[in-house]
Amino acid sequence: MNFDFSLVLVLVTALAGVLWLIDKLVFAPKRSQALSQAEATAGRALEGKERDALLQQPGWADTARSMFPVLFVVLILRSFLYEPFQIPSESMLPTLKVGDFIVVNKYHYGLRLPVLNTKIVSNNDPERGDVIVFRYPEDTSINYIKRVVGVPGDVITYKDKVLYVNGEPQQQELLAKLPPARPTKLLLNEQLDGKKHRIFRDVYRPVIDGTWEVPEGHYFVLGDNRDNSKDSRYWGFVPEALLVGKASAVWMHWEGFFSFPDFSEVRQIN
């Protein structure tokens, strides 16, 4: 079962807020009343430890009061502004490595409610070349990251490991053969709408050919590690309703438990 952190964060924030409100509206007045009664009985104003003891919040109320503002700020930031993700697979090599921590701009494609993912404010539409995070159409509890190569109305063809957009081949420039002596992988620059990004092609992997017309409200996505990516060629289009945000930068790399995080370079994702 996949852990839904957004749902847990919403529930914990709501619980802290409700507990804090209950204490403020129900129990805090009772504590003040008890103080007034004690002062009337004593015939004087209570101070110091006596007063503090009567007004002291119970542990659960004090925890809720302390945690609610922090949780609320985190919820707003994570739900509507920026959210961190870690890259779990090699499907976006060489652009993104396993262990990269990326920042996803949640408002670039419009504001959405947490958990429900319902859009409440519209903004930009995804463009060809954008690296996006979205909910996997075949299991929406899983987040995927791929590059948009087709927008609504486009006709996408993948033939002989070359990408065609509306009949136009997207130029590929060879950068390196890996390893140089007996290469099994090619590192290339691919141009998409005049913008360059790097991709990997496996020399001996079989070719997946096909043509797809992108319907309205959907997007066609590919991994940059073209022969090692489960993407729109296999499971179809990404509905607009499943968009999470635009990947904007790598802020840390931490591949395994026994390695050390690398903060030496913040890389823009393009």
Short mmCIF file of C-alpha atoms in Angstrom, two decimals:
data_model
loop_
_atom_site.label_atom_id
_atom_site.label_comp_id
_atom_site.label_asym_id
_atom_site.label_seq_id
_atom_site.Cartn_x
_atom_site.Cartn_y
_atom_site.Cartn_z
CA MET A 1 0.00 0.00 0.00
CA ASN A 2 1.35 3.45 -0.93
CA PHE A 3 1.73 6.04 1.81
CA ASP A 4 -0.39 9.14 1.06
CA PHE A 5 1.56 11.86 2.86
CA SER A 6 -0.79 14.61 1.64
CA LEU A 7 -3.80 12.90 3.21
CA VAL A 8 -1.95 12.31 6.49
CA LEU A 9 -0.78 15.95 6.59
CA VAL A 10 -4.33 17.23 6.01
CA LEU A 11 -5.76 14.95 8.72
CA VAL A 12 -3.08 15.77 11.29
CA THR A 13 -3.38 19.51 10.62
CA ALA A 14 -7.17 19.34 10.92
CA LEU A 15 -6.93 17.33 14.16
CA ALA A 16 -4.49 19.81 15.71
CA GLY A 17 -6.71 22.72 14.69
CA VAL A 18 -9.87 21.11 16.09
CA LEU A 19 -8.19 20.24 19.41
CA TRP A 20 -6.79 23.75 19.74
CA LEU A 21 -10.21 25.25 18.98
CA ILE A 22 -11.99 22.95 21.46
CA ASP A 23 -9.59 23.98 24.20
CA LYS A 24 -9.93 27.67 23.36
CA LEU A 25 -13.74 27.63 23.24
CA VAL A 26 -14.58 25.04 25.90
CA PHE A 27 -11.81 24.40 28.39
CA ALA A 28 -10.01 27.77 28.50
CA PRO A 29 -13.17 29.59 29.74
CA LYS A 30 -13.58 26.92 32.42
CA ARG A 31 -10.00 27.48 33.58
CA SER A 32 -10.62 31.22 33.74
CA GLN A 33 -13.82 30.60 35.72
CA ALA A 34 -11.96 28.34 38.15
CA LEU A 35 -9.35 31.08 38.65
CA SER A 36 -12.08 33.65 39.37
CA GLN A 37 -13.72 31.34 41.90
CA ALA A 38 -10.38 30.63 43.61
CA GLU A 39 -9.60 34.34 43.84
CA ALA A 40 -13.07 35.03 45.30
CA THR A 41 -12.58 32.31 47.89
CA ALA A 42 -9.10 33.58 48.78
CA GLY A 43 -10.22 37.18 48.79
CA ARG A 44 -7.20 38.22 46.75
CA ALA A 45 -5.72 38.06 43.27
CA LEU A 46 -3.71 34.90 42.75
CA GLU A 47 -0.28 35.23 41.22
CA GLY A 48 2.74 33.14 40.29
CA LYS A 49 2.51 29.37 40.57
CA GLU A 50 -1.02 29.42 42.00
CA ARG A 51 -2.36 31.32 39.00
CA ASP A 52 -0.29 29.32 36.49
CA ALA A 53 -1.52 26.00 37.94
CA LEU A 54 -5.17 26.98 37.47
CA LEU A 55 -4.66 28.32 33.92
CA GLN A 56 -2.27 25.62 32.72
CA GLN A 57 -3.35 23.89 29.49
CA PRO A 58 -3.46 20.08 29.42
CA GLY A 59 -0.67 18.46 27.46
CA TRP A 60 -2.83 17.63 24.43
CA ALA A 61 -4.05 21.22 24.15
CA ASP A 62 -0.58 22.70 24.49
CA THR A 63 0.76 20.33 21.81
CA ALA A 64 -2.11 21.19 19.45
CA ARG A 65 -1.61 24.95 20.02
CA SER A 66 2.11 24.65 19.28
CA MET A 67 1.85 22.34 16.28
CA PHE A 68 -1.15 23.72 14.41
CA PRO A 69 0.52 26.91 13.02
CA VAL A 70 3.57 24.92 11.88
CA LEU A 71 1.48 22.18 10.27
CA PHE A 72 -0.78 24.75 8.61
CA VAL A 73 2.17 26.61 7.04
CA VAL A 74 3.69 23.32 5.81
CA LEU A 75 0.31 22.28 4.37
CA ILE A 76 -0.09 25.56 2.47
CA LEU A 77 3.48 25.53 1.14
CA ARG A 78 3.39 21.88 0.13
CA SER A 79 -0.11 21.92 -1.35
CA PHE A 80 -0.08 25.18 -3.27
CA LEU A 81 3.51 26.36 -3.76
CA TYR A 82 6.37 23.84 -3.77
CA GLU A 83 6.69 20.16 -2.95
CA PRO A 84 9.82 18.01 -2.73
CA PHE A 85 10.08 14.65 -4.49
CA GLN A 86 12.86 12.08 -4.76
CA ILE A 87 13.65 10.35 -8.07
CA PRO A 88 13.27 6.56 -7.55
CA SER A 89 14.19 5.19 -10.99
CA GLU A 90 16.46 5.64 -14.01
CA SER A 91 13.68 6.52 -16.46
CA MET A 92 14.71 10.22 -16.64
CA LEU A 93 18.47 9.69 -17.04
CA PRO A 94 20.60 11.59 -17.92
CA THR A 95 18.49 14.59 -16.81
CA LEU A 96 17.62 13.19 -13.39
CA LYS A 97 19.54 10.60 -11.42
CA VAL A 98 18.27 8.06 -8.92
CA GLY A 99 18.44 9.81 -5.54
CA ASP A 100 17.95 13.34 -6.85
CA PHE A 101 15.64 15.45 -4.69
CA ILE A 102 13.66 17.81 -6.89
CA VAL A 103 11.48 20.83 -6.22
CA VAL A 104 8.10 20.78 -7.96
CA ASN A 105 6.30 24.04 -8.65
CA LYS A 106 2.72 23.27 -7.62
CA TYR A 107 1.12 26.52 -8.83
CA HIS A 108 2.68 26.68 -12.32
CA TYR A 109 -0.20 24.71 -13.84
CA GLY A 110 -2.86 26.09 -11.48
CA LEU A 111 -3.77 25.68 -7.81
CA ARG A 112 -5.31 22.38 -6.77
CA LEU A 113 -6.87 21.18 -3.54
CA PRO A 114 -4.70 18.73 -1.57
CA VAL A 115 -5.71 15.05 -1.70
CA LEU A 116 -8.64 15.72 -4.10
CA ASN A 117 -6.33 17.36 -6.69
CA THR A 118 -9.28 19.46 -7.91
CA LYS A 119 -8.17 22.62 -9.73
CA ILE A 120 -9.47 25.81 -8.12
CA VAL A 121 -7.34 28.41 -9.94
CA SER A 122 -6.09 28.08 -13.54
CA ASN A 123 -2.60 29.14 -14.61
CA ASN A 124 -0.26 27.92 -17.37
CA ASP A 125 -0.71 24.88 -19.56
CA PRO A 126 2.11 22.33 -19.95
CA GLU A 127 4.36 22.97 -22.95
CA ARG A 128 6.47 20.61 -25.01
CA GLY A 129 9.75 20.07 -23.19
CA ASP A 130 8.36 20.60 -19.67
CA VAL A 131 9.34 17.99 -17.10
CA ILE A 132 6.19 17.30 -15.13
CA VAL A 133 5.11 15.31 -12.09
CA PHE A 134 1.69 13.67 -12.37
CA ARG A 135 -0.38 10.93 -10.86
CA TYR A 136 0.13 7.68 -12.75
CA PRO A 137 -3.10 7.07 -14.71
CA GLU A 138 -3.15 3.34 -13.94
CA ASP A 139 -2.65 3.89 -10.18
CA THR A 140 -3.24 7.46 -9.04
CA SER A 141 -1.63 6.82 -5.65
CA ILE A 142 1.77 6.78 -7.44
CA ASN A 143 3.54 9.90 -8.70
CA TYR A 144 5.42 9.73 -12.02
CA ILE A 145 7.84 12.18 -13.63
CA LYS A 146 8.31 12.46 -17.42
CA ARG A 147 8.89 15.00 -20.17
CA VAL A 148 5.96 16.42 -22.16
CA VAL A 149 6.49 15.86 -25.89
CA GLY A 150 2.90 16.18 -27.09
CA VAL A 151 0.15 18.67 -26.18
CA PRO A 152 -3.55 18.53 -27.14
CA GLY A 153 -3.99 18.27 -30.91
CA ASP A 154 -0.45 17.03 -31.62
CA VAL A 155 0.24 13.90 -33.64
CA ILE A 156 3.19 12.08 -32.08
CA THR A 157 5.16 9.45 -33.96
CA TYR A 158 8.03 7.41 -32.55
CA LYS A 159 9.89 5.59 -35.32
CA ASP A 160 13.38 4.07 -35.38
CA LYS A 161 14.00 5.76 -32.00
CA VAL A 162 13.36 9.21 -33.44
CA LEU A 163 10.56 11.45 -32.15
CA TYR A 164 8.27 13.15 -34.68
CA VAL A 165 5.89 15.95 -33.67
CA ASN A 166 3.20 16.71 -36.24
CA GLY A 167 5.32 15.02 -38.89
CA GLU A 168 8.50 16.93 -38.05
CA PRO A 169 11.48 14.87 -36.80
CA GLN A 170 13.07 16.26 -33.67
CA GLN A 171 16.79 16.64 -34.33
CA GLN A 172 19.19 14.43 -32.37
CA GLU A 173 22.87 15.28 -31.97
CA LEU A 174 25.31 12.58 -30.85
CA LEU A 175 27.36 13.62 -27.81
CA ALA A 176 28.97 10.36 -26.71
CA LYS A 177 29.03 6.60 -27.16
CA LEU A 178 29.08 4.74 -23.84
CA PRO A 179 31.37 3.00 -23.27
CA PRO A 180 33.53 4.39 -26.09
CA ALA A 181 35.14 1.07 -27.11
CA ARG A 182 32.04 -1.11 -27.45
CA PRO A 183 29.08 1.22 -26.97
CA THR A 184 25.75 -0.05 -25.71
CA LYS A 185 24.26 3.37 -25.02
CA LEU A 186 24.20 6.68 -26.90
CA LEU A 187 24.09 10.10 -25.22
CA LEU A 188 22.34 12.63 -27.45
CA ASN A 189 21.03 16.17 -27.45
CA GLU A 190 17.43 16.21 -28.63
CA GLN A 191 15.75 19.40 -29.79
CA LEU A 192 12.10 19.88 -28.95
CA ASP A 193 10.55 23.17 -30.10
CA GLY A 194 14.09 24.51 -30.46
CA LYS A 195 15.04 23.66 -26.87
CA LYS A 196 17.78 21.11 -26.18
CA HIS A 197 17.71 18.37 -23.58
CA ARG A 198 19.77 15.21 -23.23
CA ILE A 199 18.48 11.70 -23.76
CA PHE A 200 19.86 8.16 -23.63
CA ARG A 201 19.26 5.55 -26.31
CA ASP A 202 20.17 1.89 -25.90
CA VAL A 203 21.86 0.49 -29.00
CA TYR A 204 20.48 -3.04 -28.72
CA ARG A 205 17.02 -2.49 -27.23
CA PRO A 206 14.16 -3.22 -29.67
CA VAL A 207 12.43 -0.26 -31.30
CA ILE A 208 8.94 0.73 -30.15
CA ASP A 209 7.20 2.37 -33.12
CA GLY A 210 3.80 3.98 -33.10
CA THR A 211 1.67 7.03 -33.83
CA TRP A 212 -0.65 8.71 -31.34
CA GLU A 213 -2.98 11.72 -31.65
CA VAL A 214 -3.17 13.64 -28.37
CA PRO A 215 -6.80 14.31 -27.35
CA GLU A 216 -8.04 17.52 -25.75
CA GLY A 217 -7.16 17.84 -22.08
CA HIS A 218 -4.37 15.23 -22.29
CA TYR A 219 -0.59 15.10 -22.75
CA PHE A 220 1.89 12.64 -24.27
CA VAL A 221 5.00 12.08 -22.14
CA LEU A 222 8.30 10.23 -22.56
CA GLY A 223 11.20 9.46 -20.27
CA ASP A 224 14.60 10.83 -21.27
CA ASN A 225 16.05 7.33 -20.85
CA ARG A 226 14.07 6.37 -23.92
CA ASP A 227 14.58 2.62 -23.98
CA ASN A 228 14.19 2.24 -20.22
CA SER A 229 11.05 4.20 -19.50
CA LYS A 230 7.46 3.12 -18.97
CA ASP A 231 5.62 6.08 -20.46
CA SER A 232 2.82 7.13 -22.83
CA ARG A 233 4.00 4.62 -25.42
CA TYR A 234 2.84 1.87 -23.06
CA TRP A 235 -0.10 3.24 -21.04
CA GLY A 236 -1.38 6.22 -23.00
CA PHE A 237 -1.96 9.88 -22.24
CA VAL A 238 -1.79 11.93 -19.04
CA PRO A 239 -5.13 13.63 -18.28
CA GLU A 240 -4.87 17.27 -17.22
CA ALA A 241 -6.72 16.38 -14.01
CA LEU A 242 -3.76 14.24 -12.87
CA LEU A 243 -1.10 16.96 -13.12
CA VAL A 244 0.79 17.68 -9.90
CA GLY A 245 3.27 20.35 -11.00
CA LYS A 246 6.32 21.33 -13.00
CA ALA A 247 9.74 20.04 -11.92
CA SER A 248 11.95 23.10 -11.55
CA ALA A 249 15.25 22.22 -9.84
CA VAL A 250 17.37 19.53 -8.19
CA TRP A 251 18.31 20.73 -4.71
CA MET A 252 20.01 17.66 -3.28
CA HIS A 253 21.30 14.24 -4.29
CA TRP A 254 21.17 11.37 -1.80
CA GLU A 255 21.17 7.94 -3.37
CA GLY A 256 21.35 5.56 -0.41
CA PHE A 257 21.24 5.29 3.35
CA PHE A 258 25.01 4.81 3.64
CA SER A 259 25.91 7.70 1.36
CA PHE A 260 26.09 11.38 2.23
CA PRO A 261 23.74 14.00 0.77
CA ASP A 262 25.29 16.22 -1.89
CA PHE A 263 24.31 19.90 -1.67
CA SER A 264 27.17 21.08 -3.87
CA GLU A 265 25.08 21.95 -6.90
CA VAL A 266 21.53 23.14 -7.51
CA ARG A 267 20.60 22.06 -11.03
CA GLN A 268 17.79 23.58 -13.06
CA ILE A 269 15.68 20.99 -14.82
CA ASN A 270 15.33 21.50 -18.56
#
